[in-house]
Every structure is written in structure tokens, then in C-alpha cells.
Amino acid sequence: MSRYTGPVYKKSRRLGFSVLENGKELAKRPYAPGIHGTSRRKKSSEYGIQLEEKQKLRFMYGLSEKQFARTFERAGKMSGIHGENLLKLLESRLDNIVYRMGLANTRRGARQLVNHGHITVNGKKVDIPSYRVKPGDVIAIKENSSDHKGIEIALANKIKRPDFINYDESKRIGTYV
């Protein structure tokens, strides 16, 4: 099965967690989808809880099962704590960095920006959303895309950028630290 492209609101309600990280999905209907969403919520087993947490990460970062498994294996081969390594690898994906810089409102939007070639890494166009950004890489908007409507709307929303990204608002350039 490939990457999930269906309704995000439905997945968020099933997991009881805002996949888009804005909370809008759960504001209107904070229960699971379907006819039994309000009444039938049985206790999960330990395996069920672990599976649900894995699915939250998968849907949040927009990965397929195979991509996620490969990333998990790579995290296991790195030195350090397995879970922290996994999150480092997920956060260092180009589509996630573009989202964290505030160039897109959602990770899906950031993925599309990268796919359509609007983003450069160290001055070279990169159109692979799963591109692993290394510390010190400079992420910028392509000159032709500087007046892109979606980017303008996203930049109008003031967001708090994480500490691992240095962003220059005047030049619209971010550095992964």
C-alpha cells in the first residue's frame, strides 16, 4: 500500500490526534468516524497502543509503510536512542523542513511545493520530498517561485519556528542546524 492520500480529518478522528497539528479536525467532532464512533470505544491492548502511535507518526509525516520501515531500520543502525534517532530522521526530511520553516501551512502542502520544484537546497533544485537534509544545508525558495501564492499565504501566518532551523525572513532562506 502506498502513501495515504484520503481524508485527513477521518484519520485524525480515528486516532484521536490532530494529524495536521492545528486541532481543527477534532474541534467539531472529537469522536471516531462511523456509526459507532460515539459509543464503541473498547480498551486497546499493548500492541494496539503501539500500532496506533506508529500510525500517528506515519500519517503525520505522510510516509508509506515501506518508507517508514526503512527509516526505522536506519534509525536502529545509528548510535544513540532508537526513538530519538527515528524522530531526527523524520524531522530532517526536506518536506518537513519546508513545513517547519513556515513556507507551507501543512506537511502535504510542503510536500507539493518540493515536488513541483519550488525549493532549492544549497542552490540546487531538489524535487524529492524525502531528501535527507544535512546540518548546514541552506534551504531557499527558487527565484522564479518567490511570488508563489501559497508561499505568501503561509508566510503571512506567523508561526514559531523550532530551534534547529535558522530562518532569515528578509532573504527567505533557512539553514538546518
Tab-separated table of N, CA and C in Angstrom:
chain	number	residue	atom	x	y	z
A	1	MET	N	0.848	-1.182	0.000
A	1	MET	CA	0.000	0.000	0.000
A	1	MET	C	0.885	1.232	0.000
A	2	SER	N	0.483	2.228	-0.741
A	2	SER	CA	1.311	3.430	-0.827
A	2	SER	C	0.866	4.476	0.187
A	3	ARG	N	1.390	5.662	0.023
A	3	ARG	CA	1.119	6.763	0.947
A	3	ARG	C	-0.369	7.069	0.990
A	4	TYR	N	-0.888	7.350	2.180
A	4	TYR	CA	-2.305	7.631	2.350
A	4	TYR	C	-2.630	9.018	1.813
A	5	THR	N	-3.596	9.094	0.878
A	5	THR	CA	-3.978	10.379	0.299
A	5	THR	C	-5.446	10.693	0.543
A	6	GLY	N	-6.083	9.927	1.399
A	6	GLY	CA	-7.501	10.113	1.683
A	6	GLY	C	-7.751	11.261	2.650
A	7	PRO	N	-8.978	11.331	3.179
A	7	PRO	CA	-9.338	12.433	4.070
A	7	PRO	C	-8.564	12.401	5.385
A	8	VAL	N	-7.889	13.503	5.679
A	8	VAL	CA	-7.071	13.600	6.884
A	8	VAL	C	-7.951	13.709	8.122
A	9	TYR	N	-9.089	14.378	7.994
A	9	TYR	CA	-9.976	14.559	9.141
A	9	TYR	C	-10.436	13.202	9.681
A	10	LYS	N	-10.732	12.282	8.773
A	10	LYS	CA	-11.206	10.954	9.175
A	10	LYS	C	-10.114	10.201	9.941
A	11	LYS	N	-8.888	10.263	9.448
A	11	LYS	CA	-7.770	9.597	10.124
A	11	LYS	C	-7.512	10.240	11.484
A	12	SER	N	-7.600	11.553	11.547
A	12	SER	CA	-7.377	12.256	12.812
A	12	SER	C	-8.415	11.848	13.837
A	13	ARG	N	-9.652	11.757	13.414
A	13	ARG	CA	-10.716	11.378	14.337
A	13	ARG	C	-10.560	9.934	14.783
A	14	ARG	N	-10.122	9.048	13.898
A	14	ARG	CA	-9.912	7.651	14.254
A	14	ARG	C	-8.813	7.526	15.311
A	15	LEU	N	-7.731	8.304	15.142
A	15	LEU	CA	-6.601	8.227	16.060
A	15	LEU	C	-6.784	9.095	17.302
A	16	GLY	N	-7.739	10.023	17.264
A	16	GLY	CA	-7.939	10.926	18.393
A	16	GLY	C	-6.793	11.899	18.548
A	17	PHE	N	-6.185	12.287	17.411
A	17	PHE	CA	-4.961	13.079	17.403
A	17	PHE	C	-4.976	13.948	16.152
A	18	SER	N	-4.629	15.206	16.258
A	18	SER	CA	-4.637	16.113	15.115
A	18	SER	C	-3.426	15.849	14.226
A	19	VAL	N	-3.632	15.198	13.094
A	19	VAL	CA	-2.553	14.878	12.164
A	19	VAL	C	-1.987	16.152	11.538
A	20	LEU	N	-2.830	17.143	11.297
A	20	LEU	CA	-2.383	18.407	10.712
A	20	LEU	C	-1.758	19.339	11.747
A	21	GLU	N	-1.820	18.956	13.003
A	21	GLU	CA	-1.243	19.702	14.120
A	21	GLU	C	-1.875	21.073	14.335
A	22	ASN	N	-3.122	21.251	13.913
A	22	ASN	CA	-3.796	22.523	14.185
A	22	ASN	C	-5.042	22.345	15.036
A	23	GLY	N	-5.507	21.120	15.220
A	23	GLY	CA	-6.629	20.837	16.097
A	23	GLY	C	-8.003	21.060	15.497
A	24	LYS	N	-8.076	21.530	14.255
A	24	LYS	CA	-9.372	21.801	13.624
A	24	LYS	C	-10.187	20.530	13.399
A	25	GLU	N	-9.476	19.419	13.148
A	25	GLU	CA	-10.183	18.176	12.839
A	25	GLU	C	-11.031	17.691	14.007
A	26	LEU	N	-10.511	17.878	15.202
A	26	LEU	CA	-11.175	17.336	16.386
A	26	LEU	C	-12.068	18.351	17.084
A	27	ALA	N	-12.069	19.590	16.622
A	27	ALA	CA	-12.869	20.624	17.281
A	27	ALA	C	-14.366	20.373	17.085
A	28	LYS	N	-14.761	19.970	15.879
A	28	LYS	CA	-16.180	19.794	15.570
A	28	LYS	C	-16.722	18.467	16.088
A	29	ARG	N	-15.970	17.379	15.825
A	29	ARG	CA	-16.410	16.037	16.237
A	29	ARG	C	-15.243	15.304	16.892
A	30	PRO	N	-15.141	15.355	18.203
A	30	PRO	CA	-13.992	14.726	18.870
A	30	PRO	C	-14.135	13.226	19.093
A	31	TYR	N	-14.905	12.542	18.261
A	31	TYR	CA	-15.074	11.096	18.384
A	31	TYR	C	-14.710	10.434	17.066
A	32	ALA	N	-14.589	9.114	17.093
A	32	ALA	CA	-14.171	8.360	15.910
A	32	ALA	C	-15.227	8.437	14.812
A	33	PRO	N	-14.824	8.279	13.536
A	33	PRO	CA	-15.790	8.330	12.444
A	33	PRO	C	-16.645	7.070	12.404
A	34	GLY	N	-17.747	7.143	11.717
A	34	GLY	CA	-18.610	5.979	11.543
A	34	GLY	C	-19.790	5.981	12.488
A	35	ILE	N	-20.683	5.021	12.262
A	35	ILE	CA	-21.933	4.970	13.014
A	35	ILE	C	-21.699	4.663	14.497
A	36	HIS	N	-20.619	3.920	14.810
A	36	HIS	CA	-20.359	3.552	16.201
A	36	HIS	C	-19.273	4.417	16.834
A	37	GLY	N	-18.941	5.526	16.203
A	37	GLY	CA	-17.853	6.373	16.688
A	37	GLY	C	-18.067	6.931	18.068
A	38	THR	N	-19.326	7.257	18.419
A	38	THR	CA	-19.581	7.872	19.718
A	38	THR	C	-19.717	6.853	20.841
A	39	SER	N	-20.114	5.627	20.513
A	39	SER	CA	-20.442	4.686	21.578
A	39	SER	C	-19.410	3.587	21.793
A	40	ARG	N	-18.859	3.034	20.735
A	40	ARG	CA	-17.996	1.856	20.886
A	40	ARG	C	-16.522	2.244	20.865
A	41	ARG	N	-15.942	2.319	22.030
A	41	ARG	CA	-14.505	2.582	22.123
A	41	ARG	C	-13.934	1.593	23.133
A	42	LYS	N	-13.499	0.432	22.633
A	42	LYS	CA	-13.021	-0.591	23.554
A	42	LYS	C	-11.562	-0.333	23.922
A	43	LYS	N	-11.136	-0.946	25.015
A	43	LYS	CA	-9.794	-0.765	25.526
A	43	LYS	C	-8.811	-1.473	24.602
A	44	SER	N	-7.738	-0.767	24.237
A	44	SER	CA	-6.732	-1.343	23.354
A	44	SER	C	-5.739	-2.182	24.130
A	45	SER	N	-5.173	-3.168	23.435
A	45	SER	CA	-4.110	-3.973	24.024
A	45	SER	C	-2.807	-3.177	23.924
A	46	GLU	N	-1.754	-3.706	24.487
A	46	GLU	CA	-0.443	-3.047	24.414
A	46	GLU	C	-0.005	-2.940	22.952
A	47	TYR	N	-0.214	-3.998	22.188
A	47	TYR	CA	0.121	-3.976	20.761
A	47	TYR	C	-0.697	-2.909	20.032
A	48	GLY	N	-1.988	-2.823	20.366
A	48	GLY	CA	-2.857	-1.834	19.730
A	48	GLY	C	-2.404	-0.415	20.004
A	49	ILE	N	-1.952	-0.158	21.207
A	49	ILE	CA	-1.460	1.175	21.572
A	49	ILE	C	-0.202	1.506	20.776
A	50	GLN	N	0.732	0.539	20.684
A	50	GLN	CA	1.969	0.758	19.932
A	50	GLN	C	1.677	0.973	18.451
A	51	LEU	N	0.753	0.190	17.893
A	51	LEU	CA	0.383	0.330	16.488
A	51	LEU	C	-0.224	1.699	16.225
A	52	GLU	N	-1.079	2.162	17.140
A	52	GLU	CA	-1.717	3.468	16.984
A	52	GLU	C	-0.675	4.594	16.992
A	53	GLU	N	0.320	4.492	17.865
A	53	GLU	CA	1.378	5.500	17.926
A	53	GLU	C	2.200	5.507	16.634
A	54	LYS	N	2.479	4.315	16.111
A	54	LYS	CA	3.224	4.229	14.846
A	54	LYS	C	2.420	4.855	13.713
A	55	GLN	N	1.110	4.574	13.692
A	55	GLN	CA	0.257	5.116	12.638
A	55	GLN	C	0.157	6.634	12.742
A	56	LYS	N	0.147	7.168	13.959
A	56	LYS	CA	0.133	8.622	14.141
A	56	LYS	C	1.337	9.249	13.453
A	57	LEU	N	2.524	8.668	13.708
A	57	LEU	CA	3.743	9.188	13.078
A	57	LEU	C	3.677	9.058	11.566
A	58	ARG	N	3.246	7.886	11.081
A	58	ARG	CA	3.171	7.654	9.636
A	58	ARG	C	2.282	8.674	8.946
A	59	PHE	N	1.082	8.887	9.498
A	59	PHE	CA	0.144	9.807	8.851
A	59	PHE	C	0.579	11.252	9.019
A	60	MET	N	1.199	11.565	10.145
A	60	MET	CA	1.631	12.939	10.382
A	60	MET	C	2.722	13.343	9.384
A	61	TYR	N	3.685	12.458	9.146
A	61	TYR	CA	4.790	12.777	8.236
A	61	TYR	C	4.501	12.371	6.794
A	62	GLY	N	3.385	11.681	6.544
A	62	GLY	CA	2.992	11.321	5.180
A	62	GLY	C	3.877	10.272	4.545
A	63	LEU	N	4.229	9.242	5.276
A	63	LEU	CA	5.094	8.186	4.769
A	63	LEU	C	4.296	6.926	4.465
A	64	SER	N	4.810	6.145	3.519
A	64	SER	CA	4.224	4.829	3.277
A	64	SER	C	4.785	3.869	4.320
A	65	GLU	N	4.208	2.698	4.394
A	65	GLU	CA	4.665	1.702	5.366
A	65	GLU	C	6.109	1.306	5.091
A	66	LYS	N	6.453	1.150	3.816
A	66	LYS	CA	7.798	0.729	3.442
A	66	LYS	C	8.829	1.812	3.769
A	67	GLN	N	8.495	3.068	3.462
A	67	GLN	CA	9.392	4.184	3.788
A	67	GLN	C	9.610	4.263	5.292
A	68	PHE	N	8.528	4.097	6.040
A	68	PHE	CA	8.627	4.192	7.492
A	68	PHE	C	9.500	3.068	8.044
A	69	ALA	N	9.315	1.858	7.530
A	69	ALA	CA	10.106	0.715	7.990
A	69	ALA	C	11.584	0.924	7.680
A	70	ARG	N	11.886	1.458	6.498
A	70	ARG	CA	13.268	1.718	6.117
A	70	ARG	C	13.900	2.778	7.025
A	71	THR	N	13.121	3.807	7.333
A	71	THR	CA	13.604	4.858	8.225
A	71	THR	C	13.846	4.293	9.623
A	72	PHE	N	12.964	3.423	10.063
A	72	PHE	CA	13.103	2.792	11.381
A	72	PHE	C	14.373	1.945	11.442
A	73	GLU	N	14.652	1.195	10.373
A	73	GLU	CA	15.871	0.385	10.312
A	73	GLU	C	17.110	1.263	10.341
A	74	ARG	N	17.083	2.358	9.588
A	74	ARG	CA	18.216	3.277	9.547
A	74	ARG	C	18.456	3.892	10.931
A	75	ALA	N	17.369	4.207	11.648
A	75	ALA	CA	17.491	4.764	12.999
A	75	ALA	C	18.121	3.761	13.947
A	76	GLY	N	17.834	2.473	13.744
A	76	GLY	CA	18.405	1.430	14.583
A	76	GLY	C	19.899	1.267	14.385
A	77	LYS	N	20.391	1.574	13.191
A	77	LYS	CA	21.812	1.421	12.891
A	77	LYS	C	22.637	2.610	13.387
A	78	MET	N	21.963	3.717	13.720
A	78	MET	CA	22.663	4.886	14.228
A	78	MET	C	22.970	4.692	15.716
A	79	SER	N	23.997	5.387	16.191
A	79	SER	CA	24.305	5.291	17.621
A	79	SER	C	23.371	6.226	18.387
A	80	GLY	N	22.984	5.805	19.571
A	80	GLY	CA	22.077	6.612	20.378
A	80	GLY	C	20.766	5.884	20.623
A	81	ILE	N	19.794	6.624	21.101
A	81	ILE	CA	18.495	6.044	21.418
A	81	ILE	C	17.680	5.898	20.133
A	82	HIS	N	17.122	4.707	19.946
A	82	HIS	CA	16.416	4.356	18.710
A	82	HIS	C	15.275	5.333	18.399
A	83	GLY	N	14.422	5.625	19.375
A	83	GLY	CA	13.271	6.503	19.154
A	83	GLY	C	13.671	7.927	18.802
A	84	GLU	N	14.698	8.451	19.484
A	84	GLU	CA	15.171	9.798	19.180
A	84	GLU	C	15.773	9.861	17.781
A	85	ASN	N	16.520	8.813	17.410
A	85	ASN	CA	17.105	8.761	16.069
A	85	ASN	C	16.010	8.752	15.002
A	86	LEU	N	14.938	8.007	15.260
A	86	LEU	CA	13.828	7.950	14.310
A	86	LEU	C	13.227	9.340	14.115
A	87	LEU	N	12.990	10.045	15.213
A	87	LEU	CA	12.415	11.386	15.103
A	87	LEU	C	13.376	12.356	14.419
A	88	LYS	N	14.681	12.216	14.661
A	88	LYS	CA	15.664	13.065	13.978
A	88	LYS	C	15.609	12.843	12.468
A	89	LEU	N	15.517	11.565	12.071
A	89	LEU	CA	15.458	11.253	10.640
A	89	LEU	C	14.174	11.784	10.007
A	90	LEU	N	13.055	11.667	10.730
A	90	LEU	CA	11.785	12.166	10.193
A	90	LEU	C	11.781	13.691	10.097
A	91	GLU	N	12.361	14.356	11.092
A	91	GLU	CA	12.386	15.814	11.100
A	91	GLU	C	13.374	16.379	10.077
A	92	SER	N	14.348	15.570	9.635
A	92	SER	CA	15.333	16.079	8.685
A	92	SER	C	14.925	15.853	7.233
A	93	ARG	N	13.716	15.385	6.996
A	93	ARG	CA	13.215	15.260	5.616
A	93	ARG	C	12.956	16.658	5.059
A	94	LEU	N	13.173	16.843	3.761
A	94	LEU	CA	13.038	18.167	3.161
A	94	LEU	C	11.619	18.713	3.264
A	95	ASP	N	10.606	17.867	3.021
A	95	ASP	CA	9.236	18.361	3.109
A	95	ASP	C	8.905	18.837	4.523
A	96	ASN	N	9.440	18.159	5.527
A	96	ASN	CA	9.199	18.574	6.910
A	96	ASN	C	9.928	19.878	7.232
A	97	ILE	N	11.143	20.045	6.715
A	97	ILE	CA	11.904	21.282	6.966
A	97	ILE	C	11.183	22.466	6.331
A	98	VAL	N	10.649	22.284	5.131
A	98	VAL	CA	9.902	23.354	4.462
A	98	VAL	C	8.671	23.719	5.287
A	99	TYR	N	7.994	22.713	5.840
A	99	TYR	CA	6.834	22.955	6.703
A	99	TYR	C	7.247	23.687	7.969
A	100	ARG	N	8.333	23.254	8.590
A	100	ARG	CA	8.803	23.866	9.831
A	100	ARG	C	9.294	25.300	9.614
A	101	MET	N	9.797	25.596	8.409
A	101	MET	CA	10.224	26.963	8.106
A	101	MET	C	9.031	27.900	7.959
A	102	GLY	N	7.848	27.344	7.733
A	102	GLY	CA	6.657	28.158	7.588
A	102	GLY	C	6.334	28.512	6.146
A	103	LEU	N	6.942	27.800	5.182
A	103	LEU	CA	6.678	28.070	3.767
A	103	LEU	C	5.402	27.401	3.289
A	104	ALA	N	4.828	26.509	4.117
A	104	ALA	CA	3.575	25.839	3.786
A	104	ALA	C	2.764	25.674	5.068
A	105	ASN	N	1.437	25.645	4.918
A	105	ASN	CA	0.565	25.516	6.088
A	105	ASN	C	0.496	24.093	6.614
A	106	THR	N	0.689	23.102	5.744
A	106	THR	CA	0.635	21.697	6.147
A	106	THR	C	1.823	20.950	5.555
A	107	ARG	N	2.067	19.751	6.076
A	107	ARG	CA	3.144	18.933	5.509
A	107	ARG	C	2.789	18.485	4.098
A	108	ARG	N	1.514	18.260	3.841
A	108	ARG	CA	1.096	17.899	2.479
A	108	ARG	C	1.378	19.037	1.506
A	109	GLY	N	1.121	20.268	1.943
A	109	GLY	CA	1.417	21.433	1.113
A	109	GLY	C	2.902	21.583	0.886
A	110	ALA	N	3.697	21.319	1.921
A	110	ALA	CA	5.156	21.403	1.790
A	110	ALA	C	5.665	20.342	0.824
A	111	ARG	N	5.073	19.141	0.912
A	111	ARG	CA	5.449	18.059	0.004
A	111	ARG	C	5.189	18.463	-1.448
A	112	GLN	N	4.052	19.120	-1.668
A	112	GLN	CA	3.715	19.555	-3.023
A	112	GLN	C	4.667	20.645	-3.513
A	113	LEU	N	5.028	21.581	-2.625
A	113	LEU	CA	5.979	22.627	-3.005
A	113	LEU	C	7.308	22.013	-3.448
A	114	VAL	N	7.773	21.035	-2.691
A	114	VAL	CA	9.036	20.383	-3.026
A	114	VAL	C	8.898	19.603	-4.328
A	115	ASN	N	7.810	18.856	-4.462
A	115	ASN	CA	7.583	18.046	-5.664
A	115	ASN	C	7.531	18.886	-6.931
A	116	HIS	N	6.972	20.077	-6.829
A	116	HIS	CA	6.823	20.937	-8.004
A	116	HIS	C	8.064	21.769	-8.290
A	117	GLY	N	9.117	21.569	-7.515
A	117	GLY	CA	10.405	22.203	-7.815
A	117	GLY	C	10.518	23.640	-7.361
A	118	HIS	N	9.794	24.059	-6.334
A	118	HIS	CA	9.872	25.442	-5.857
A	118	HIS	C	10.958	25.649	-4.808
A	119	ILE	N	11.623	24.591	-4.374
A	119	ILE	CA	12.581	24.655	-3.273
A	119	ILE	C	13.978	24.276	-3.763
A	120	THR	N	14.987	24.999	-3.258
A	120	THR	CA	16.372	24.674	-3.555
A	120	THR	C	17.105	24.333	-2.257
A	121	VAL	N	18.069	23.429	-2.370
A	121	VAL	CA	18.942	23.082	-1.250
A	121	VAL	C	20.360	23.367	-1.699
A	122	ASN	N	21.024	24.267	-1.002
A	122	ASN	CA	22.384	24.712	-1.354
A	122	ASN	C	22.462	25.204	-2.802
A	123	GLY	N	21.419	25.901	-3.256
A	123	GLY	CA	21.405	26.488	-4.589
A	123	GLY	C	20.985	25.550	-5.701
A	124	LYS	N	20.713	24.298	-5.413
A	124	LYS	CA	20.306	23.332	-6.431
A	124	LYS	C	18.866	22.919	-6.198
A	125	LYS	N	18.096	22.830	-7.287
A	125	LYS	CA	16.694	22.432	-7.175
A	125	LYS	C	16.610	20.978	-6.730
A	126	VAL	N	15.794	20.731	-5.711
A	126	VAL	CA	15.558	19.378	-5.228
A	126	VAL	C	14.053	19.161	-5.243
A	127	ASP	N	13.595	18.117	-5.937
A	127	ASP	CA	12.155	17.855	-6.012
A	127	ASP	C	11.787	16.497	-5.411
A	128	ILE	N	12.571	16.065	-4.434
A	128	ILE	CA	12.300	14.802	-3.745
A	128	ILE	C	11.941	15.125	-2.299
A	129	PRO	N	10.673	14.936	-1.902
A	129	PRO	CA	10.262	15.300	-0.550
A	129	PRO	C	10.990	14.540	0.553
A	130	SER	N	11.446	13.320	0.271
A	130	SER	CA	12.114	12.521	1.297
A	130	SER	C	13.618	12.799	1.351
A	131	TYR	N	14.087	13.795	0.627
A	131	TYR	CA	15.506	14.161	0.623
A	131	TYR	C	15.947	14.449	2.050
A	132	ARG	N	17.033	13.800	2.486
A	132	ARG	CA	17.522	13.964	3.848
A	132	ARG	C	18.430	15.193	3.908
A	133	VAL	N	17.996	16.204	4.639
A	133	VAL	CA	18.752	17.445	4.773
A	133	VAL	C	19.822	17.239	5.835
A	134	LYS	N	21.039	17.679	5.532
A	134	LYS	CA	22.147	17.535	6.473
A	134	LYS	C	22.357	18.856	7.218
A	135	PRO	N	22.914	18.804	8.423
A	135	PRO	CA	23.183	20.052	9.146
A	135	PRO	C	24.089	20.974	8.336
A	136	GLY	N	23.711	22.242	8.260
A	136	GLY	CA	24.464	23.225	7.489
A	136	GLY	C	23.878	23.486	6.116
A	137	ASP	N	22.946	22.652	5.652
A	137	ASP	CA	22.322	22.863	4.346
A	137	ASP	C	21.444	24.110	4.371
A	138	VAL	N	21.464	24.846	3.262
A	138	VAL	CA	20.675	26.071	3.135
A	138	VAL	C	19.474	25.780	2.257
A	139	ILE	N	18.287	26.002	2.798
A	139	ILE	CA	17.033	25.746	2.080
A	139	ILE	C	16.427	27.093	1.713
A	140	ALA	N	16.078	27.263	0.436
A	140	ALA	CA	15.539	28.539	-0.025
A	140	ALA	C	14.441	28.299	-1.049
A	141	ILE	N	13.711	29.367	-1.347
A	141	ILE	CA	12.693	29.327	-2.399
A	141	ILE	C	13.384	29.673	-3.708
A	142	LYS	N	13.042	28.963	-4.779
A	142	LYS	CA	13.600	29.241	-6.091
A	142	LYS	C	13.230	30.657	-6.513
A	143	GLU	N	14.101	31.347	-7.210
A	143	GLU	CA	13.848	32.745	-7.587
A	143	GLU	C	12.558	32.912	-8.386
A	144	ASN	N	12.281	31.981	-9.286
A	144	ASN	CA	11.062	32.069	-10.094
A	144	ASN	C	9.800	31.899	-9.252
A	145	SER	N	9.929	31.229	-8.125
A	145	SER	CA	8.778	30.916	-7.281
A	145	SER	C	8.629	31.863	-6.090
A	146	SER	N	9.391	32.942	-6.069
A	146	SER	CA	9.390	33.817	-4.893
A	146	SER	C	8.042	34.500	-4.664
A	147	ASP	N	7.251	34.644	-5.718
A	147	ASP	CA	5.931	35.281	-5.562
A	147	ASP	C	4.795	34.250	-5.615
A	148	HIS	N	5.093	33.006	-5.270
A	148	HIS	CA	4.102	31.933	-5.268
A	148	HIS	C	2.997	32.253	-4.255
A	149	LYS	N	1.760	32.119	-4.683
A	149	LYS	CA	0.613	32.497	-3.858
A	149	LYS	C	0.527	31.688	-2.562
A	150	GLY	N	0.734	30.377	-2.661
A	150	GLY	CA	0.660	29.511	-1.482
A	150	GLY	C	1.726	29.847	-0.453
A	151	ILE	N	2.923	30.180	-0.918
A	151	ILE	CA	4.015	30.535	-0.009
A	151	ILE	C	3.708	31.861	0.679
A	152	GLU	N	3.170	32.813	-0.078
A	152	GLU	CA	2.808	34.119	0.501
A	152	GLU	C	1.773	33.959	1.611
A	153	ILE	N	0.760	33.124	1.371
A	153	ILE	CA	-0.295	32.902	2.374
A	153	ILE	C	0.305	32.251	3.619
A	154	ALA	N	1.177	31.255	3.418
A	154	ALA	CA	1.778	30.559	4.559
A	154	ALA	C	2.696	31.479	5.360
A	155	LEU	N	3.448	32.334	4.674
A	155	LEU	CA	4.350	33.244	5.377
A	155	LEU	C	3.596	34.342	6.124
A	156	ALA	N	2.360	34.630	5.689
A	156	ALA	CA	1.546	35.627	6.389
A	156	ALA	C	1.164	35.137	7.785
A	157	ASN	N	1.027	33.811	7.938
A	157	ASN	CA	0.750	33.228	9.255
A	157	ASN	C	2.055	33.195	10.040
A	158	LYS	N	2.097	33.878	11.139
A	158	LYS	CA	3.303	33.876	11.970
A	158	LYS	C	3.324	32.599	12.799
A	159	ILE	N	4.360	31.804	12.613
A	159	ILE	CA	4.493	30.563	13.374
A	159	ILE	C	5.799	30.596	14.170
A	160	LYS	N	5.857	29.774	15.189
A	160	LYS	CA	7.083	29.651	15.966
A	160	LYS	C	7.932	28.567	15.317
A	161	ARG	N	9.097	28.968	14.853
A	161	ARG	CA	9.990	28.011	14.203
A	161	ARG	C	10.826	27.290	15.255
A	162	PRO	N	11.113	26.005	15.041
A	162	PRO	CA	11.921	25.256	16.016
A	162	PRO	C	13.369	25.752	16.040
A	163	ASP	N	14.078	25.359	17.081
A	163	ASP	CA	15.453	25.822	17.276
A	163	ASP	C	16.425	25.256	16.248
A	164	PHE	N	16.093	24.132	15.619
A	164	PHE	CA	17.037	23.529	14.689
A	164	PHE	C	16.982	24.141	13.287
A	165	ILE	N	16.221	25.242	13.140
A	165	ILE	CA	16.157	25.946	11.855
A	165	ILE	C	16.417	27.427	12.095
A	166	ASN	N	17.432	27.951	11.428
A	166	ASN	CA	17.677	29.396	11.431
A	166	ASN	C	17.046	29.958	10.169
A	167	TYR	N	16.124	30.903	10.324
A	167	TYR	CA	15.392	31.424	9.169
A	167	TYR	C	15.593	32.932	9.068
A	168	ASP	N	15.977	33.390	7.880
A	168	ASP	CA	16.145	34.815	7.608
A	168	ASP	C	14.926	35.280	6.822
A	169	GLU	N	14.057	36.086	7.468
A	169	GLU	CA	12.795	36.493	6.835
A	169	GLU	C	12.999	37.411	5.647
A	170	SER	N	14.029	38.256	5.663
A	170	SER	CA	14.232	39.190	4.552
A	170	SER	C	14.670	38.445	3.281
A	171	LYS	N	15.569	37.462	3.433
A	171	LYS	CA	16.054	36.713	2.271
A	171	LYS	C	15.219	35.471	1.985
A	172	ARG	N	14.350	35.069	2.955
A	172	ARG	CA	13.560	33.834	2.859
A	172	ARG	C	14.456	32.620	2.674
A	173	ILE	N	15.475	32.548	3.510
A	173	ILE	CA	16.424	31.442	3.478
A	173	ILE	C	16.493	30.829	4.866
A	174	GLY	N	16.480	29.511	4.913
A	174	GLY	CA	16.591	28.802	6.178
A	174	GLY	C	17.786	27.885	6.162
A	175	THR	N	18.399	27.729	7.332
A	175	THR	CA	19.544	26.831	7.477
A	175	THR	C	19.201	25.768	8.500
A	176	TYR	N	19.457	24.521	8.144
A	176	TYR	CA	19.228	23.404	9.057
A	176	TYR	C	20.452	23.277	9.945
A	177	VAL	N	20.248	23.412	11.261
A	177	VAL	CA	21.385	23.403	12.194
A	177	VAL	C	21.602	21.991	12.717
